[in-house]
Coordinates of C-alpha atoms and ligand atoms in Angstrom, one line a residue:
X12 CA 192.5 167.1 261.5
X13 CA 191.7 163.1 260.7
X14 CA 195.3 163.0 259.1
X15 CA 196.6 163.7 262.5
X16 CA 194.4 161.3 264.6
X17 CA 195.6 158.8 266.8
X18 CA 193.6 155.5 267.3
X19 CA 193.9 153.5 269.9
X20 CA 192.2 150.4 271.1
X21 CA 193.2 148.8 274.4
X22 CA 193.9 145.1 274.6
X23 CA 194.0 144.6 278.1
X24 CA 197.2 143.4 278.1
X25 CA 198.5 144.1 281.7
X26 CA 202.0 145.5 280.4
X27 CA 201.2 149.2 281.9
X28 CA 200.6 147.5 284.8
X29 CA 204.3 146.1 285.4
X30 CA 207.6 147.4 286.2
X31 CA 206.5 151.0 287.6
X32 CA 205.4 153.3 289.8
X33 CA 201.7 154.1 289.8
X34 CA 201.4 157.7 291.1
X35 CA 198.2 158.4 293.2
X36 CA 196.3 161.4 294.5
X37 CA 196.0 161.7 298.1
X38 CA 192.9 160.0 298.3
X39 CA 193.7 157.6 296.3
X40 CA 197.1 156.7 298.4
X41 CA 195.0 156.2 301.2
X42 CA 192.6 153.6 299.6
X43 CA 195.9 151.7 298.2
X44 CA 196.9 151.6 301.5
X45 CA 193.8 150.6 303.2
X46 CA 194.3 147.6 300.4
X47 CA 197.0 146.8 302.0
X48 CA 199.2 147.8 299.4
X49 CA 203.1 149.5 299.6
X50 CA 203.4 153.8 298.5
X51 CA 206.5 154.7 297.5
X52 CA 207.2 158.8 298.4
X53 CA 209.2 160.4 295.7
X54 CA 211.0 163.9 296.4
X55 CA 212.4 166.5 294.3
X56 CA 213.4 169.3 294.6
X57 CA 214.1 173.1 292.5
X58 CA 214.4 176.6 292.1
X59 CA 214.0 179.0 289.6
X60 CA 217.9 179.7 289.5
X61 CA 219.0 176.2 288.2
X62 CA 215.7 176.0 285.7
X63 CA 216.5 175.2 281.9
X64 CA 213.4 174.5 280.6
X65 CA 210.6 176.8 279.6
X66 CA 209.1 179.5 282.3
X67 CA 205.8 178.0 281.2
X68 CA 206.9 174.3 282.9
X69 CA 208.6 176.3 285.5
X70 CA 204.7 177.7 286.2
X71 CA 203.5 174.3 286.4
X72 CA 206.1 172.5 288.6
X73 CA 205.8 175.5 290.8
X74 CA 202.1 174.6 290.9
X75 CA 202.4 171.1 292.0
X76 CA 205.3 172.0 294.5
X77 CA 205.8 174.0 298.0
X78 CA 208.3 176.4 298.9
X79 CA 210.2 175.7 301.4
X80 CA 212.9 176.1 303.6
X81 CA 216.8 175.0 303.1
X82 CA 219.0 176.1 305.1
X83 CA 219.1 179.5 304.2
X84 CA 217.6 179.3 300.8
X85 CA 214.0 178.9 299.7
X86 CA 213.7 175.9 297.1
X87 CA 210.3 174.2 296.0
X88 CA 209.7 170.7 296.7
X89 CA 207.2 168.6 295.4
X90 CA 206.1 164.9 296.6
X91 CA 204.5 162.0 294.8
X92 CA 202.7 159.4 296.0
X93 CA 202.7 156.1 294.1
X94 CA 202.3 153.0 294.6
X95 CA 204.5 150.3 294.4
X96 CA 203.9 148.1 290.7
X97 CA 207.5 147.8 290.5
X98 CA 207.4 144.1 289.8
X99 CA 203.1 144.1 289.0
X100 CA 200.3 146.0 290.3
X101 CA 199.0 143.7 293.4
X102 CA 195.5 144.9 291.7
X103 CA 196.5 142.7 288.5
X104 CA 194.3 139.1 288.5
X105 CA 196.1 136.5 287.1
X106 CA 193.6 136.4 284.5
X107 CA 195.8 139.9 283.7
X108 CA 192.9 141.8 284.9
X109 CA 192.1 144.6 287.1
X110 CA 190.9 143.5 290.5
X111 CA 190.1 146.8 291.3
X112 CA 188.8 148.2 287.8
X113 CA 186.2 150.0 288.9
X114 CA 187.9 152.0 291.5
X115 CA 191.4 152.3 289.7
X116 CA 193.4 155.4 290.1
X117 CA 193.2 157.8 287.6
X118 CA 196.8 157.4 286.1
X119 CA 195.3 154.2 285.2
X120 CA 192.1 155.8 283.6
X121 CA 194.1 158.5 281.4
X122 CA 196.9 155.9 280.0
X123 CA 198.0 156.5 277.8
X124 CA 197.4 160.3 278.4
X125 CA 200.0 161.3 281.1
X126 CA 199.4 163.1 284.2
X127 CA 202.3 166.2 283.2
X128 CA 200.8 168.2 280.5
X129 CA 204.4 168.2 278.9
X130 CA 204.8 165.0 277.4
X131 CA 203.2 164.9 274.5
X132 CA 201.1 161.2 273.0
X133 CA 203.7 159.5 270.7
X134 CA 203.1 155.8 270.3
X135 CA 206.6 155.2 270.0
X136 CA 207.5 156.5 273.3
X137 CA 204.5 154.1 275.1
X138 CA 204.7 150.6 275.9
X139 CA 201.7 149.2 274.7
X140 CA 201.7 146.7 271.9
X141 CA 202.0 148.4 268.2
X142 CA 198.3 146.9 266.8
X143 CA 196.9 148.6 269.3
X144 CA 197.5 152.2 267.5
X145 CA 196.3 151.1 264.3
X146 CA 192.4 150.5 265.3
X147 CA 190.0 151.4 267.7
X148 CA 188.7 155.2 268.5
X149 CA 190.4 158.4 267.6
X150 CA 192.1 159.2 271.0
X151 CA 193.8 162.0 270.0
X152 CA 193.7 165.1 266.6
X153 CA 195.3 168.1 268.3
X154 CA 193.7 167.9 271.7
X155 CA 192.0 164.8 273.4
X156 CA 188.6 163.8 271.7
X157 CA 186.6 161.8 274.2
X158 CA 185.2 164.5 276.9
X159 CA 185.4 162.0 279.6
X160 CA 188.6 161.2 279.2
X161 CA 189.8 164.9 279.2
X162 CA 187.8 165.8 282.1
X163 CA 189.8 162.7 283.9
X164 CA 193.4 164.3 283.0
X165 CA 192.5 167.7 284.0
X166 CA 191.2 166.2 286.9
X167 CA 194.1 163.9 287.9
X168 CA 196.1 167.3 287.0
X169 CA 194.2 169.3 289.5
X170 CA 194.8 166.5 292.1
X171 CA 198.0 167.1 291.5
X172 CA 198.0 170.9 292.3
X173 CA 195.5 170.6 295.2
X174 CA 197.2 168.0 297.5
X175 CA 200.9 169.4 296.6
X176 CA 201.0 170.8 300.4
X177 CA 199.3 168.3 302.3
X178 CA 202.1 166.0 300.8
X179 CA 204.6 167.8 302.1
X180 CA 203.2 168.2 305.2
X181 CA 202.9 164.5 305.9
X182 CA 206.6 164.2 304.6
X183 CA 207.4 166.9 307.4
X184 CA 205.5 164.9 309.4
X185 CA 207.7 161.5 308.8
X186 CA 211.0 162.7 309.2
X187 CA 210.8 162.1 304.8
X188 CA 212.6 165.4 304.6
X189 CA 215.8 164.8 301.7
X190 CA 214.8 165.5 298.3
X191 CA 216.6 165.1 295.3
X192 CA 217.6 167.8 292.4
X193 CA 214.8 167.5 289.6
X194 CA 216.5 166.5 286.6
X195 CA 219.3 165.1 288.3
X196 CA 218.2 162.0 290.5
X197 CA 215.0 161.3 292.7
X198 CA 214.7 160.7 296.4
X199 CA 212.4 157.6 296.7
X200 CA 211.2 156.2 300.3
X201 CA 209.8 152.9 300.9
X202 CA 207.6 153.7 304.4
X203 CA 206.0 151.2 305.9
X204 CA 202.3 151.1 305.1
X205 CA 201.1 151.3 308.4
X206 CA 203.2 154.4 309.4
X207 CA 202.3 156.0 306.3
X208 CA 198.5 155.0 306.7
X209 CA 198.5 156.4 310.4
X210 CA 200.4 159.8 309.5
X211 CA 197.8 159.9 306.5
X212 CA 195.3 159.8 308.8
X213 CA 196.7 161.8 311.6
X214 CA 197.4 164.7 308.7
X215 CA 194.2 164.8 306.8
X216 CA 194.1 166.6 303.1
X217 CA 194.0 170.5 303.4
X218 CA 196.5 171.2 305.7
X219 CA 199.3 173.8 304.9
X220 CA 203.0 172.9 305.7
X221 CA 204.7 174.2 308.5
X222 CA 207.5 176.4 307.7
X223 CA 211.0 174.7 308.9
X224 CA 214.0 174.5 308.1
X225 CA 214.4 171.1 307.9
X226 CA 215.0 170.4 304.3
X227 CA 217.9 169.0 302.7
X228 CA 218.9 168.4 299.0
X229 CA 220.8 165.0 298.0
X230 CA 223.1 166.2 294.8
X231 CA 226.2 164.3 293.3
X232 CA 227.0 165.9 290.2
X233 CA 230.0 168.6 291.5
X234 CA 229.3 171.6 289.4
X235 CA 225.6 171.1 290.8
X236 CA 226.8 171.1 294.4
X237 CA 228.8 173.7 294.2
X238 CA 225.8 175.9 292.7
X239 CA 223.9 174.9 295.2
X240 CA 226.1 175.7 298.4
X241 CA 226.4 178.6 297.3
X242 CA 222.4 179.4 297.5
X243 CA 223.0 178.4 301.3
X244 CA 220.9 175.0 300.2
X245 CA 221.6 172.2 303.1
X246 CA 223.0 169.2 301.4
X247 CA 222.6 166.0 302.7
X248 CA 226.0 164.8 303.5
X249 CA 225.1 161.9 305.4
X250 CA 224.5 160.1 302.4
X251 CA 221.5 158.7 304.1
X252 CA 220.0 155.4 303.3
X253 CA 216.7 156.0 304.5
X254 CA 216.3 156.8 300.8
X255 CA 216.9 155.5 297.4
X256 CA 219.0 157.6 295.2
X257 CA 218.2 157.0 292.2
X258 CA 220.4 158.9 289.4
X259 CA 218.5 160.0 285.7
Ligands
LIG286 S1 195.2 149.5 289.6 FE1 194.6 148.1 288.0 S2 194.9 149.3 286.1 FE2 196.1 150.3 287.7 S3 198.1 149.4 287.5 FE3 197.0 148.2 289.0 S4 196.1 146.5 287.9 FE4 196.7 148.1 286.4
LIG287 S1 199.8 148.6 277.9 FE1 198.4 149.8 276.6 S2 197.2 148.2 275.6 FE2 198.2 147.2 277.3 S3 196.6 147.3 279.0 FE3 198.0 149.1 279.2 S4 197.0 150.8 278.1 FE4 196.0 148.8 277.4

């Protein structure tokens, strides 16, 4: 088992903290935003038809998703909340510390654990400094070692299951209704905060979506299209630019 631990020891360093999107549970979106601080909406959307991974990831995306209505297809759709680090977290001090350390979202606890139970810890892959895997802890053997910090991913995981409608229903609720194809691009929205505070607000947690068919998809890859017309799936051929498409 110890040849197969994983040590880690942060530095502090801020570098997480930069260039990305920090996803947030509902409740946490709403304290961000209370902060004063931007949420970026992220959409995506798939079926069961177009899957190519395992059924096992299928069963989780399903979990953290909605069904819901296309034009005359059923597709699942699933939302994230995040909010906007995209140049630094607005929480980042310039003494490269947490202003908000104590109340920091739990993506920020877990790292470098990841919220999606599919992307497995290799140091390579993270952006923290290399010394910082050579001392420190054991982190990880074949599971996570330090109960609090398991108990904070399964949380942030089950965040992630419990709020997947009352996303949707507050992108329902905003007109925040063209997803991208999962694997192909994402859909990302920049609301403004206030809007997305008061729809927050005006659609607490809990509630369940209301069937509609007001969902589109946003696809350019051709063979992809075409699969999808097919279906009956609405395709958003506005090219809308309330959105950013951003291609994988
Ligand atoms: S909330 Fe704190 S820990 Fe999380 S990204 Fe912002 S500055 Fe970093
Ligand atoms: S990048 Fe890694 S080492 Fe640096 S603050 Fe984030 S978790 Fe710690």
């Amino acid at each position: 088992m110890e040849n197969n631990a994983i040590r880690f020891a942060c530095n502090g360093c801020g570098i997480c903290c930069k260039g990305r999107l920090i996803p947030l549970t509902l409740a946490e979106t709403r304290q961000w935003l209370q902060r004063g601080h931007e949420v970026a909406v992220i959409l995506e959307a798939f079926d069961e038809s177009t899957w190519d991974s395992q059924p096992h990831q299928f069963t989780h995306s399903a979990q953290r998703a909605v069904e819901v209505t296309s034009g005359e297809a059923r597709i699942r759709v699933v939302a994230v909340l995040a909010g906007n680090a995209l140049e630094q977290c607005r929480n980042l001090g310039d003494d490269g510390r947490c202003g908000i350390y104590e109340e920091r979202p739990l993506v920020c606890r877990i790292y470098p654990m990841e919220i999606n139970p599919f992307i497995a810890l290799d140091p390579g892959n993270k952006i923290c400094p290399p010394e910082v895997w050579e001392e420190g802890d054991i982190l990880f053997t074949d599971r996570v070692v330090d109960p609090l910090l398991a108990d904070q991913i399964e949380r942030s995981r089950q965040a992630d299951r419990d709020d997947a409608h009352a996303k949707i229903a507050l992108c329902e609720a905003m007109g925040l209704n063209v997803a991208a194809w999962k694997g192909n691009a994402m859909a990302v929205y920049l609301p403004d905060r206030a809007q997305l505070l008061e729809a927050l607000d005006r659609h607490n947690c809990g509630i369940a979506a209301p069937a509609g068919p007001g969902w589109k998809v946003r696809v350019d890859a051709p063979a992809l299209r075409h699969q999808l017309h097919q279906k009956g799936v609405a395709l958003d051929d506005q090219l809308s630019t309330d959105y950013i498409f951003h291609r994988l």
